[in-house]
Short mmCIF file of C-alpha atoms in Angstrom, two decimals:
data_model
loop_
_atom_site.label_atom_id
_atom_site.label_comp_id
_atom_site.label_asym_id
_atom_site.label_seq_id
_atom_site.Cartn_x
_atom_site.Cartn_y
_atom_site.Cartn_z
CA MET K 1 -54.41 -3.67 -106.54
CA SER K 2 -53.84 -5.55 -109.76
CA PHE K 3 -53.56 -9.30 -109.80
CA THR K 4 -49.86 -9.30 -110.48
CA GLU K 5 -49.38 -7.03 -107.51
CA ARG K 6 -51.50 -9.29 -105.39
CA THR K 7 -49.38 -12.33 -106.20
CA LEU K 8 -46.24 -10.30 -105.58
CA TYR K 9 -47.64 -9.10 -102.31
CA GLU K 10 -48.44 -12.62 -101.23
CA ILE K 11 -44.98 -13.93 -102.07
CA ILE K 12 -43.17 -11.04 -100.40
CA ASN K 13 -45.42 -11.36 -97.36
CA TRP K 14 -44.66 -15.03 -97.14
CA VAL K 15 -40.91 -14.50 -97.24
CA ARG K 16 -41.22 -11.75 -94.63
CA ASP K 17 -43.38 -13.91 -92.36
CA SER K 18 -40.97 -16.79 -92.49
CA VAL K 19 -38.02 -14.55 -91.68
CA PHE K 20 -40.02 -12.94 -88.88
CA SER K 21 -40.96 -16.19 -87.21
CA GLU K 22 -37.29 -17.13 -86.95
CA ILE K 23 -36.90 -14.18 -84.55
CA TYR K 24 -39.17 -15.83 -82.01
CA ALA K 25 -37.46 -19.18 -82.39
CA ASP K 26 -34.27 -17.46 -81.23
CA LYS K 27 -35.76 -15.98 -78.05
CA LYS K 28 -34.85 -17.57 -74.76
CA GLY K 29 -38.33 -18.78 -73.78
CA PHE K 30 -39.63 -22.03 -72.39
CA LEU K 31 -40.67 -23.82 -75.59
CA GLN K 32 -37.56 -22.63 -77.43
CA SER K 33 -35.35 -24.34 -74.88
CA LEU K 34 -36.90 -27.77 -75.41
CA ASN K 35 -35.52 -30.53 -77.56
CA PRO K 36 -37.37 -30.08 -80.87
CA ARG K 37 -38.04 -33.78 -81.34
CA ILE K 38 -39.66 -34.26 -77.96
CA LYS K 39 -41.54 -31.00 -78.27
CA PHE K 40 -42.85 -32.15 -81.65
CA ILE K 41 -44.24 -35.35 -80.16
CA ALA K 42 -45.80 -33.44 -77.25
CA PHE K 43 -47.54 -31.10 -79.69
CA LEU K 44 -48.82 -33.99 -81.77
CA CYS K 45 -50.36 -35.40 -78.54
CA LEU K 46 -51.99 -32.05 -77.83
CA LEU K 47 -53.34 -31.67 -81.36
CA VAL K 48 -54.76 -35.19 -81.44
CA SER K 49 -56.41 -34.63 -78.04
CA VAL K 50 -57.96 -31.36 -79.18
CA VAL K 51 -59.44 -33.16 -82.16
CA CYS K 52 -60.69 -36.00 -79.93
CA VAL K 53 -62.35 -34.10 -77.07
CA ARG K 54 -66.06 -33.45 -77.30
CA SER K 55 -67.07 -30.78 -74.84
CA LEU K 56 -66.66 -27.04 -75.09
CA GLN K 57 -65.36 -26.61 -71.54
CA VAL K 58 -62.51 -29.04 -72.12
CA ILE K 59 -61.45 -27.26 -75.28
CA LEU K 60 -61.31 -24.04 -73.27
CA PHE K 61 -58.79 -25.79 -71.00
CA PHE K 62 -56.58 -26.42 -74.00
CA LEU K 63 -56.90 -22.79 -75.02
CA LEU K 64 -55.75 -21.73 -71.57
CA PHE K 65 -52.85 -24.17 -71.74
CA SER K 66 -51.69 -22.85 -75.10
CA LEU K 67 -51.95 -19.23 -73.88
CA LEU K 68 -49.82 -20.12 -70.86
CA LEU K 69 -47.22 -21.61 -73.19
CA VAL K 70 -47.30 -18.42 -75.28
CA TYR K 71 -46.63 -16.38 -72.17
CA PHE K 72 -43.71 -18.52 -71.00
CA SER K 73 -42.22 -18.61 -74.48
CA LYS K 74 -42.02 -14.81 -74.58
CA ILE K 75 -44.11 -14.41 -77.72
CA PRO K 76 -45.98 -11.08 -77.80
CA PHE K 77 -49.73 -11.75 -77.43
CA LYS K 78 -50.78 -9.21 -80.04
CA PHE K 79 -48.54 -10.72 -82.71
CA TYR K 80 -49.59 -14.22 -81.73
CA LEU K 81 -53.32 -13.53 -81.78
CA THR K 82 -53.28 -11.80 -85.16
CA ARG K 83 -51.22 -14.65 -86.58
CA VAL K 84 -53.66 -17.23 -85.16
CA LEU K 85 -57.02 -15.58 -85.70
CA ILE K 86 -56.60 -14.10 -89.14
CA PHE K 87 -58.02 -16.28 -91.78
CA ILE K 88 -58.78 -19.82 -90.60
CA PRO K 89 -60.80 -19.18 -87.38
CA ILE K 90 -62.59 -16.18 -88.86
CA PHE K 91 -63.37 -18.15 -92.01
CA THR K 92 -64.58 -21.05 -89.86
CA GLY K 93 -66.81 -18.68 -87.91
CA ILE K 94 -68.47 -17.55 -91.13
CA VAL K 95 -68.81 -21.15 -92.29
CA ALA K 96 -70.26 -22.30 -88.96
CA PHE K 97 -72.74 -19.46 -88.51
CA PRO K 98 -75.62 -20.88 -90.62
CA SER K 99 -75.40 -24.16 -88.72
CA ILE K 100 -77.09 -22.61 -85.67
CA PHE K 101 -80.34 -22.60 -87.67
CA ASN K 102 -82.41 -25.77 -87.66
CA ILE K 103 -82.80 -25.87 -91.46
CA PHE K 104 -79.09 -26.59 -91.97
CA GLN K 105 -78.85 -29.23 -89.25
CA GLN K 106 -78.91 -32.96 -89.49
CA ASN K 107 -80.63 -33.75 -86.18
CA LYS K 108 -83.54 -32.13 -84.42
CA GLY K 109 -82.61 -29.80 -81.57
CA ARG K 110 -84.37 -27.88 -78.81
CA PRO K 111 -85.53 -24.54 -80.21
CA LEU K 112 -83.99 -21.47 -78.59
CA ILE K 113 -85.56 -18.71 -80.65
CA VAL K 114 -88.23 -19.35 -83.27
CA LEU K 115 -87.71 -16.84 -86.06
CA TYR K 116 -90.55 -17.81 -88.34
CA ASN K 117 -93.32 -20.39 -88.34
CA PHE K 118 -94.63 -21.43 -91.73
CA GLY K 119 -97.40 -23.60 -90.30
CA TYR K 120 -96.86 -26.14 -93.08
CA THR K 121 -93.93 -28.26 -94.23
CA VAL K 122 -91.60 -26.61 -96.72
CA ASN K 123 -89.53 -28.62 -99.17
CA PHE K 124 -86.42 -26.92 -100.41
CA PRO K 125 -83.71 -28.43 -102.64
CA PHE K 126 -80.72 -29.82 -100.68
CA LEU K 127 -82.45 -29.20 -97.33
CA LYS K 128 -84.52 -31.49 -95.15
CA PRO K 129 -88.26 -30.66 -95.05
CA PHE K 130 -88.94 -28.03 -92.39
CA SER K 131 -91.89 -26.06 -91.04
CA THR K 132 -90.16 -23.42 -88.87
CA ILE K 133 -86.96 -21.44 -88.98
CA GLU K 134 -85.37 -21.43 -85.56
CA ILE K 135 -82.08 -21.12 -83.73
CA THR K 136 -81.49 -24.28 -81.73
CA GLU K 137 -79.60 -24.78 -78.48
CA GLU K 138 -77.60 -27.69 -79.86
CA GLY K 139 -76.80 -25.73 -82.99
CA VAL K 140 -75.28 -22.84 -81.07
CA TYR K 141 -73.38 -25.14 -78.72
CA TRP K 142 -71.85 -27.33 -81.41
CA ALA K 143 -71.07 -24.40 -83.71
CA LEU K 144 -69.16 -22.78 -80.84
CA THR K 145 -67.37 -26.05 -80.09
CA PHE K 146 -66.42 -26.39 -83.73
CA VAL K 147 -65.05 -22.85 -84.09
CA LEU K 148 -63.20 -23.06 -80.79
CA ARG K 149 -61.70 -26.43 -81.66
CA VAL K 150 -60.40 -25.09 -84.96
CA THR K 151 -59.00 -21.99 -83.22
CA VAL K 152 -57.20 -24.02 -80.56
CA SER K 153 -55.72 -26.38 -83.17
CA VAL K 154 -54.43 -23.48 -85.23
CA SER K 155 -53.03 -21.77 -82.13
CA LEU K 156 -51.12 -24.91 -81.15
CA THR K 157 -49.72 -25.34 -84.65
CA VAL K 158 -48.65 -21.69 -84.79
CA LEU K 159 -47.02 -22.03 -81.39
CA LEU K 160 -44.99 -25.00 -82.57
CA ILE K 161 -43.98 -23.19 -85.77
CA LEU K 162 -42.99 -19.98 -83.98
CA THR K 163 -40.80 -21.62 -81.37
CA THR K 164 -38.95 -24.10 -83.57
CA LYS K 165 -36.48 -23.46 -86.33
CA TRP K 166 -37.44 -25.05 -89.59
CA PRO K 167 -34.45 -27.42 -89.96
CA SER K 168 -34.97 -28.84 -86.47
CA LEU K 169 -38.71 -29.10 -87.04
CA LEU K 170 -38.03 -31.12 -90.18
CA SER K 171 -35.49 -33.33 -88.47
CA SER K 172 -38.00 -34.04 -85.74
CA LEU K 173 -40.23 -35.60 -88.40
CA SER K 174 -37.79 -38.50 -88.40
CA SER K 175 -38.91 -39.28 -84.85
CA ILE K 176 -42.31 -40.35 -86.20
CA ARG K 177 -40.63 -42.72 -88.68
CA THR K 178 -40.85 -40.55 -91.77
CA PRO K 179 -38.64 -42.02 -94.54
CA GLU K 180 -35.28 -40.29 -94.92
CA THR K 181 -35.66 -39.69 -98.64
CA PHE K 182 -38.86 -37.82 -97.93
CA ILE K 183 -37.28 -35.61 -95.25
CA PHE K 184 -34.35 -34.93 -97.55
CA ILE K 185 -36.74 -33.79 -100.28
CA LEU K 186 -38.54 -31.60 -97.73
CA HIS K 187 -35.25 -29.95 -96.78
CA MET K 188 -34.33 -29.27 -100.39
CA THR K 189 -37.79 -28.05 -101.29
CA TYR K 190 -37.85 -25.61 -98.42
CA ARG K 191 -34.57 -24.05 -99.51
CA TYR K 192 -35.53 -23.82 -103.16
CA ILE K 193 -38.86 -22.21 -102.34
CA PHE K 194 -36.94 -19.11 -101.28
CA LEU K 195 -34.76 -19.12 -104.37
CA LEU K 196 -37.70 -19.66 -106.70
CA ALA K 197 -39.78 -17.07 -104.85
CA THR K 198 -37.09 -14.53 -105.69
CA LEU K 199 -37.08 -15.75 -109.27
CA VAL K 200 -40.86 -15.40 -109.59
CA SER K 201 -40.99 -12.00 -107.97
CA ASN K 202 -38.21 -10.81 -110.31
CA MET K 203 -40.20 -12.03 -113.32
CA LEU K 204 -43.34 -10.32 -112.03
CA PHE K 205 -41.47 -7.10 -111.25
CA SER K 206 -39.77 -6.94 -114.62
CA ARG K 207 -43.08 -7.48 -116.35
CA LYS K 208 -44.82 -4.96 -114.12
CA SER K 209 -42.21 -2.31 -114.85
CA ARG K 210 -42.89 -2.61 -118.57
CA ILE K 211 -46.65 -2.26 -118.36
CA VAL K 212 -48.31 1.07 -119.05
CA GLY K 213 -52.01 1.48 -118.36
CA LYS K 214 -54.52 -0.85 -116.87
CA GLU K 215 -53.92 -4.57 -116.56
CA THR K 216 -56.92 -6.55 -117.73
CA ALA K 217 -57.90 -9.90 -116.28
CA ILE K 218 -57.25 -11.77 -119.53
CA LYS K 219 -53.80 -10.23 -119.89
CA SER K 220 -52.84 -11.16 -116.37
CA TRP K 221 -54.08 -14.70 -116.94
CA LYS K 222 -51.80 -15.07 -119.96
CA LEU K 223 -48.93 -13.43 -118.14
CA ASN K 224 -49.28 -15.62 -115.08
CA ALA K 225 -49.61 -18.82 -117.10
CA ASN K 226 -46.52 -17.99 -119.13
CA ILE K 227 -44.59 -17.19 -115.97
CA ILE K 228 -45.57 -20.57 -114.54
CA GLY K 229 -44.48 -22.25 -117.76
CA ALA K 230 -41.16 -20.43 -117.67
CA LEU K 231 -40.79 -21.27 -114.00
CA PHE K 232 -41.28 -24.95 -114.79
CA LEU K 233 -38.61 -24.84 -117.49
CA LYS K 234 -36.12 -22.86 -115.44
CA SER K 235 -36.52 -25.04 -112.41
CA HIS K 236 -36.32 -28.19 -114.47
CA ASP K 237 -33.01 -27.09 -115.93
CA MET K 238 -31.92 -25.98 -112.49
CA SER K 239 -32.68 -29.39 -111.00
CA GLU K 240 -30.33 -31.00 -113.55
CA ASN K 241 -27.55 -28.65 -112.53
CA ILE K 242 -28.29 -29.25 -108.86
CA TYR K 243 -27.98 -32.97 -109.46
CA LEU K 244 -24.60 -32.54 -111.14
CA ALA K 245 -23.46 -30.27 -108.32
CA MET K 246 -24.56 -32.89 -105.80
CA LEU K 247 -22.74 -35.63 -107.72
CA SER K 248 -19.53 -33.62 -107.76
CA ARG K 249 -19.78 -33.31 -103.98
CA GLY K 250 -20.08 -37.03 -103.49
CA PHE K 251 -23.83 -37.73 -103.63
CA ASN K 252 -24.31 -41.38 -104.53
CA GLY K 253 -28.09 -41.51 -104.70
CA GLN K 254 -28.42 -42.68 -101.13
CA VAL K 255 -29.88 -40.41 -98.49
CA SER K 256 -28.09 -40.94 -95.20
CA ARG K 257 -29.02 -39.81 -91.73
CA SER K 258 -26.19 -37.30 -91.62
CA MET K 259 -27.71 -35.41 -94.54
CA ILE K 260 -30.97 -34.71 -92.76
CA ASN K 261 -30.03 -34.37 -89.11
CA VAL K 262 -28.92 -30.86 -88.40
CA LYS K 263 -26.73 -30.17 -85.41
CA GLU K 264 -27.05 -33.39 -83.45
CA ARG K 265 -25.59 -31.55 -80.48
CA GLN K 266 -28.37 -29.00 -80.51
CA MET K 267 -30.96 -31.73 -80.83
CA LYS K 268 -29.76 -33.28 -77.58
CA GLU K 269 -29.93 -30.10 -75.53
CA GLY K 270 -32.49 -29.66 -72.79
CA ASN K 271 -33.41 -33.32 -72.69
CA ILE K 272 -34.55 -33.59 -69.06
CA LYS K 273 -36.75 -30.52 -69.24
CA SER K 274 -38.20 -31.75 -72.53
CA TYR K 275 -39.04 -35.18 -71.18
CA LEU K 276 -40.71 -33.60 -68.16
CA PHE K 277 -42.77 -31.43 -70.51
CA LEU K 278 -43.69 -34.43 -72.63
CA ILE K 279 -44.74 -36.45 -69.57
CA ALA K 280 -46.75 -33.52 -68.23
CA THR K 281 -48.47 -33.10 -71.59
CA VAL K 282 -49.27 -36.79 -71.89
CA ILE K 283 -50.71 -36.88 -68.36
CA PHE K 284 -52.71 -33.71 -69.06
CA CYS K 285 -54.17 -35.12 -72.28
CA ALA K 286 -54.76 -38.59 -70.85
CA THR K 287 -56.63 -37.32 -67.78
CA ILE K 288 -58.84 -35.07 -69.86
CA LEU K 289 -59.63 -37.78 -72.39
CA LEU K 290 -60.22 -40.43 -69.71
CA LYS K 291 -62.44 -38.15 -67.69
CA GLU K 292 -64.47 -37.40 -70.77
CA ALA K 293 -64.76 -41.04 -71.70
CA LEU K 294 -66.08 -41.86 -68.23
CA MET K 295 -68.60 -39.03 -68.20
CA MET Q 1 -59.57 -27.29 -100.52
CA HIS Q 2 -57.07 -27.34 -97.63
CA ILE Q 3 -59.05 -28.81 -94.73
CA PRO Q 4 -57.89 -27.27 -91.41
CA ASP Q 5 -57.61 -29.08 -88.08
CA GLY Q 6 -60.88 -29.53 -86.23
CA TYR Q 7 -63.11 -29.97 -89.28
CA LEU Q 8 -62.66 -33.74 -89.35
CA GLY Q 9 -63.26 -36.05 -86.41
CA PRO Q 10 -60.56 -38.37 -85.05
CA LEU Q 11 -62.00 -41.40 -86.81
CA THR Q 12 -61.94 -39.80 -90.26
CA CYS Q 13 -58.41 -38.44 -89.72
CA ALA Q 14 -57.14 -41.86 -88.66
CA VAL Q 15 -58.80 -43.62 -91.59
CA MET Q 16 -57.37 -41.13 -94.10
CA PHE Q 17 -53.85 -41.55 -92.68
CA LEU Q 18 -54.23 -45.33 -92.90
CA VAL Q 19 -55.34 -44.99 -96.50
CA MET Q 20 -52.39 -42.74 -97.34
CA VAL Q 21 -49.67 -44.91 -95.75
CA PRO Q 22 -49.64 -47.57 -98.51
CA ILE Q 23 -49.99 -44.86 -101.16
CA TRP Q 24 -46.96 -42.99 -99.81
CA TYR Q 25 -45.06 -46.25 -99.50
CA PHE Q 26 -45.69 -47.26 -103.10
CA ALA Q 27 -45.03 -43.74 -104.32
CA LEU Q 28 -41.63 -43.61 -102.65
CA LYS Q 29 -40.76 -47.09 -103.83
CA ASN Q 30 -42.03 -46.50 -107.33
CA THR Q 31 -40.35 -43.13 -107.64
CA SER Q 32 -36.94 -44.29 -106.53
CA LYS Q 33 -37.13 -47.37 -108.75
CA ARG Q 34 -38.36 -45.74 -111.94
CA LEU Q 35 -36.84 -42.32 -111.71
CA GLY Q 36 -33.48 -42.85 -110.05
CA PRO Q 37 -31.32 -40.53 -107.94
CA LYS Q 38 -31.40 -37.75 -110.49
CA GLU Q 39 -35.04 -37.15 -109.81
CA VAL Q 40 -34.55 -36.51 -106.09
CA PRO Q 41 -33.46 -32.91 -106.71
CA MET Q 42 -35.98 -32.66 -109.52
CA ILE Q 43 -38.91 -33.61 -107.28
CA ALA Q 44 -37.61 -31.24 -104.61
CA VAL Q 45 -37.38 -28.29 -106.98
CA LEU Q 46 -40.70 -29.05 -108.64
CA SER Q 47 -42.37 -29.33 -105.22
CA ALA Q 48 -41.09 -25.84 -104.57
CA VAL Q 49 -42.63 -24.83 -107.90
CA SER Q 50 -45.96 -26.39 -106.93
CA PHE Q 51 -45.81 -24.52 -103.63
CA LEU Q 52 -45.33 -21.24 -105.50
CA VAL Q 53 -47.99 -22.09 -108.08
CA MET Q 54 -50.46 -22.36 -105.17
CA MET Q 55 -49.57 -18.73 -104.33
CA PHE Q 56 -50.54 -17.25 -107.69
CA ASN Q 57 -53.73 -15.19 -107.72
CA TRP Q 58 -56.06 -15.84 -110.64
CA PRO Q 59 -58.69 -13.19 -111.27
CA VAL Q 60 -62.19 -14.68 -111.56
CA PRO Q 61 -65.35 -12.90 -112.75
CA ASP Q 62 -66.90 -12.25 -109.33
CA GLY Q 63 -64.02 -9.90 -108.50
CA THR Q 64 -62.14 -12.22 -106.19
CA THR Q 65 -59.22 -14.47 -106.92
CA ALA Q 66 -58.78 -18.21 -106.96
CA HIS Q 67 -55.78 -20.43 -106.33
CA MET Q 68 -54.88 -23.71 -107.97
CA VAL Q 69 -53.10 -26.85 -106.85
CA GLY Q 70 -51.33 -27.78 -110.06
CA GLY Q 71 -51.67 -31.51 -109.42
CA THR Q 72 -52.64 -32.40 -112.96
CA LEU Q 73 -49.79 -30.34 -114.39
CA PHE Q 74 -47.37 -32.20 -112.15
CA ALA Q 75 -48.76 -35.57 -113.11
CA ILE Q 76 -48.50 -34.79 -116.83
CA ILE Q 77 -44.84 -33.87 -116.52
CA LEU Q 78 -43.59 -36.27 -113.84
CA GLY Q 79 -46.18 -39.04 -113.80
CA PRO Q 80 -48.72 -39.68 -111.03
CA TRP Q 81 -46.46 -41.42 -108.49
CA ALA Q 82 -43.84 -38.71 -108.43
CA SER Q 83 -46.64 -36.16 -108.09
CA VAL Q 84 -47.86 -37.92 -104.95
CA ILE Q 85 -44.46 -37.21 -103.37
CA GLY Q 86 -44.12 -33.72 -104.82
CA ILE Q 87 -47.51 -32.43 -103.74
CA THR Q 88 -47.31 -34.17 -100.35
CA VAL Q 89 -44.07 -32.27 -99.77
CA ALA Q 90 -45.74 -28.98 -100.64
CA LEU Q 91 -48.71 -29.80 -98.37
CA VAL Q 92 -46.49 -30.80 -95.45
CA ILE Q 93 -44.61 -27.52 -95.73
CA GLN Q 94 -47.87 -25.61 -95.85
CA ALA Q 95 -49.26 -27.46 -92.84
CA PHE Q 96 -46.15 -27.11 -90.67
CA PHE Q 97 -45.17 -23.67 -91.81
CA PHE Q 98 -48.24 -21.67 -92.71
CA GLY Q 99 -50.65 -23.60 -90.55
CA ASP Q 100 -52.50 -23.85 -93.87
CA GLY Q 101 -54.30 -27.19 -93.92
CA GLY Q 102 -54.33 -29.05 -90.64
CA VAL Q 103 -51.75 -31.43 -89.23
CA THR Q 104 -54.35 -33.99 -88.17
CA ALA Q 105 -56.14 -33.51 -91.48
CA LEU Q 106 -52.92 -34.01 -93.44
CA GLY Q 107 -53.90 -37.54 -94.43
CA ALA Q 108 -57.20 -36.34 -95.84
CA ASN Q 109 -55.63 -33.34 -97.59
CA CYS Q 110 -52.96 -35.51 -99.16
CA PHE Q 111 -55.54 -38.01 -100.31
CA ASN Q 112 -57.60 -35.30 -102.03
CA MET Q 113 -54.85 -33.20 -103.53
CA ALA Q 114 -51.80 -35.43 -103.78
CA PHE Q 115 -53.55 -38.66 -104.77
CA VAL Q 116 -56.97 -38.03 -106.36
CA ILE Q 117 -55.98 -35.00 -108.47
CA PRO Q 118 -52.78 -36.39 -110.04
CA PHE Q 119 -54.19 -39.85 -110.69
CA VAL Q 120 -57.53 -38.75 -112.14
CA GLY Q 121 -55.81 -35.98 -114.09
CA TYR Q 122 -53.08 -38.22 -115.44
CA PHE Q 123 -55.33 -40.99 -116.67
CA ILE Q 124 -57.83 -38.65 -118.31
CA TYR Q 125 -54.96 -36.82 -120.01
CA LYS Q 126 -53.46 -40.09 -121.19
CA ALA Q 127 -56.80 -41.35 -122.53
CA LEU Q 128 -57.62 -38.15 -124.40
CA LYS Q 129 -54.31 -36.81 -125.66
CA GLU Q 130 -54.25 -38.82 -128.91
CA ARG Q 131 -57.81 -37.83 -129.74
CA ILE Q 132 -58.09 -34.14 -128.91
CA GLY Q 133 -54.46 -33.05 -128.55
CA LYS Q 134 -52.28 -32.41 -125.57
CA VAL Q 135 -53.42 -28.88 -124.73
CA ALA Q 136 -57.17 -29.57 -124.75
CA SER Q 137 -56.86 -32.88 -122.93
CA ALA Q 138 -54.71 -31.26 -120.23
CA GLY Q 139 -57.45 -28.70 -119.65
CA VAL Q 140 -60.23 -31.29 -119.54
CA ALA Q 141 -58.18 -33.53 -117.24
CA ALA Q 142 -57.45 -30.68 -114.81
CA TYR Q 143 -61.11 -29.66 -114.73
CA ILE Q 144 -62.46 -33.12 -114.02
CA ALA Q 145 -59.68 -33.96 -111.54
CA ILE Q 146 -60.19 -30.90 -109.35
CA ASN Q 147 -63.96 -31.44 -109.28
CA ILE Q 148 -63.68 -35.09 -108.29
CA ALA Q 149 -61.21 -34.10 -105.56
CA ALA Q 150 -63.61 -31.42 -104.33
CA VAL Q 151 -66.44 -33.92 -104.07
CA VAL Q 152 -64.18 -36.37 -102.22
CA ALA Q 153 -63.27 -33.60 -99.77
CA ALA Q 154 -66.98 -32.75 -99.42
CA ILE Q 155 -67.75 -36.37 -98.57
CA GLU Q 156 -64.98 -36.38 -95.96
CA PHE Q 157 -66.39 -33.47 -94.01
CA GLY Q 158 -69.99 -34.14 -94.99
CA VAL Q 159 -70.02 -37.41 -93.05
CA GLN Q 160 -68.95 -35.65 -89.82
CA PRO Q 161 -72.42 -34.79 -88.45
CA TYR Q 162 -73.46 -38.44 -88.86
CA ILE Q 163 -70.51 -39.58 -86.69
CA ALA Q 164 -70.32 -36.99 -83.89
CA PRO Q 165 -71.36 -33.35 -83.42
CA GLY Q 166 -68.83 -30.56 -82.85
CA TYR Q 167 -66.91 -30.95 -86.10
CA CYS Q 168 -67.94 -29.74 -89.54
CA PRO Q 169 -71.68 -29.20 -88.95
CA TYR Q 170 -73.04 -29.77 -92.47
CA GLY Q 171 -74.24 -33.07 -93.84
CA LEU Q 172 -73.68 -34.50 -97.30
CA ASN Q 173 -76.85 -32.82 -98.59
CA LEU Q 174 -75.15 -29.43 -98.15
CA SER Q 175 -71.41 -30.09 -98.33
CA ILE Q 176 -71.42 -31.78 -101.76
CA PRO Q 177 -73.48 -29.10 -103.58
CA ALA Q 178 -71.47 -26.29 -101.93
CA MET Q 179 -68.07 -27.74 -102.82
CA ALA Q 180 -69.18 -28.88 -106.28
CA PHE Q 181 -70.62 -25.46 -107.08
CA ALA Q 182 -67.47 -23.60 -106.01
CA HIS Q 183 -65.22 -25.88 -108.02
CA LEU Q 184 -67.39 -26.27 -111.11
CA THR Q 185 -67.63 -22.51 -111.50
CA THR Q 186 -64.36 -20.94 -110.27
CA ALA Q 187 -61.52 -23.20 -109.16
CA GLY Q 188 -62.26 -25.75 -111.91
CA PRO Q 189 -62.06 -23.38 -114.87
CA VAL Q 190 -58.96 -21.74 -113.37
CA ALA Q 191 -57.21 -25.10 -113.07
CA ALA Q 192 -58.34 -26.10 -116.58
CA VAL Q 193 -57.23 -22.94 -118.37
CA VAL Q 194 -53.94 -22.58 -116.52
CA THR Q 195 -53.01 -26.22 -117.02
CA ALA Q 196 -53.88 -26.02 -120.71
CA VAL Q 197 -51.93 -22.78 -121.25
CA VAL Q 198 -48.88 -24.05 -119.41
CA VAL Q 199 -48.95 -27.35 -121.32
CA GLY Q 200 -49.26 -25.32 -124.54
CA TYR Q 201 -46.28 -23.23 -123.51
CA LEU Q 202 -44.23 -26.34 -122.75
CA GLU Q 203 -45.27 -27.97 -126.03
CA ARG Q 204 -43.97 -24.95 -127.93
CA SER Q 205 -40.72 -24.53 -126.05
CA ARG Q 206 -39.74 -27.92 -124.64
CA PRO Q 207 -41.79 -30.74 -126.18
CA ASP Q 208 -39.33 -33.30 -124.82
CA LEU Q 209 -40.49 -32.54 -121.27
CA LEU Q 210 -44.04 -33.64 -122.04
CA ALA Q 211 -42.72 -36.93 -123.39
CA LEU Q 212 -40.61 -37.45 -120.27
CA LYS Q 213 -42.62 -40.42 -119.04
CA GLU Q 214 -41.90 -42.59 -122.03
CA THR Q 215 -38.28 -41.60 -122.56
CA SER Q 216 -37.10 -41.07 -119.01
CA PRO Q 217 -34.54 -43.93 -118.82
CA ASN Q 218 -32.93 -42.89 -122.11
CA ILE Q 219 -32.62 -39.28 -121.09
CA ARG Q 220 -30.62 -40.39 -118.12
CA GLY Q 221 -28.38 -42.40 -120.45
CA GLU Q 222 -28.72 -45.65 -118.57
#
C-alpha cells in the first residue's frame, strides 16, 4: 500500500468508525438509557479509581464490571473486544514485556527463573550494574498489573464512547465546569473534521488518479506537505466565511448556554436510574479504594 | 507521544492537571482578548486541521510511517496561546472519541503537546527567523520543540517506578534515551521537514498569513 493510500485508508476508516459507533448509541441498552451527564461523571469516577488501585485482583473486578456493563448495554462482545484490544493494550504488552527481566527494573526482586549468570558485575550503558539475567516475581506481577490496568481503562473509555452520542458527550463536559467557549469550539471542530476529512480525501483521490507508476517516498512527502499547506489555506478562508455566516445569523461573539446544550429534554431523561447508577458506582469505587487503603 | 490511561500514576495525573489549569485559563483569556470573536471559528476549523494533520502517514526510512502533531506550525500561524486551545481541542476529541491518549492522562498530554511544543517552537522560530529565514527556522523550531516535548513526556512516565509500581515500569535511565532516540531520528525530522515545507508553501502563496501575529488587529479592521 502506498503512503497516500495509507492516509486515505486511515481517514476513511475513521469516518466509518465514527458512523458505526453511533449505531450502538442508538440501541436500547442500559448505559444508553442513562442521562449522559451523570453517566459521564460515573465513568470519570471509575477511570480515576482504576488508575488509583494497586493490586491486580482489584483491577480484575473492574474488568468484570465493565464486561457486565457491555452485556447489559447490548454491545456485541466480538466488536467490543476488537475495538478495545487492538492497538493500545497490545502495544502496552510489547512495551511491558522487557520489564519482567531484572536488568530493566528499578528495584531488586525475588528471582523466578535465572536465565544466565555472569558471575561478575556487568556495566551496560543506561542500565544498572547487574551480574545475572533473571525473570523476577515482582517484575511479572507488576507488568501484568500495568497491562491489565491500561486495558481496563481503555475498555471503560470505549464503553463510554460507544453508548453516548457525541453531542451529548460534549455537553456533559459542562458538568465538570469546562468553559463554554471551549465546548463551543469542540462542537464546531468536531463537525468540521468531517467536512475537512472529505476535502482531504478528495485531494488525495484526485492526486492518486493522476499518478502513473510507483510513488516514491520523496514524492509522497512533497505531495502530503503541499496538501497540508493547501488545507491550511482552504480552511483559513473557510473560517472567515463561517464567521460571516455566523454573524448573519445573529452571533455576537458571546457563547451562550443554549448554543452548546443539545436537547435539554433528552438530557433530563432517565434521571432516577442514572442517579442510582452513579451512587452504585461511587459506593463500588469507594469500598474498593478504602479496602485497599486499609490493607 | 499520546500517553494512554494507566501509564501515569494518580499523583502525576493530578499534578499535570493542576499545572494545565492556569495555562488553559490564560490561553482562553488571552485568546479571546487578543483575537476577538472572529477567531472562534478560526480556532475551531484549524483544530480540525490539526486533527487531520495527525492522521497523515509520513514514510520514514525503516519502512514504517510516522505521524506529527503540527504544534509548531500552529504556533507560527496563530501564536502560542491560540495553539494551546487548538491542540487541546484536538487532543480532547482524540481522547474521548478514539480512546487515543488517556482521559486521566489528558493533563499530561496537553502539557507536552499543547503547551511545550507550541511555546518552544514559537520562540525558537521568532528568535531565528530574521537570521536564517522563515522556512529554515520553522524546521529547526519544529525539530527542537518535538524533542523537548518527548523528553518531558519521558520524564513524566520515567518517574513512575520511583513513586509506585504497577504503572509504566521503566525508570528515567531507560525512558529518556528511548523517547529521545525515537524522536531525534524519526518523528523529529518528519516534524521539521513537514513544518518547513508547509511554511515555504504558505510563504509563496499567502505571505500575509505568516505575518498574522503582528497585523491581526488591522486585518479585522478594528
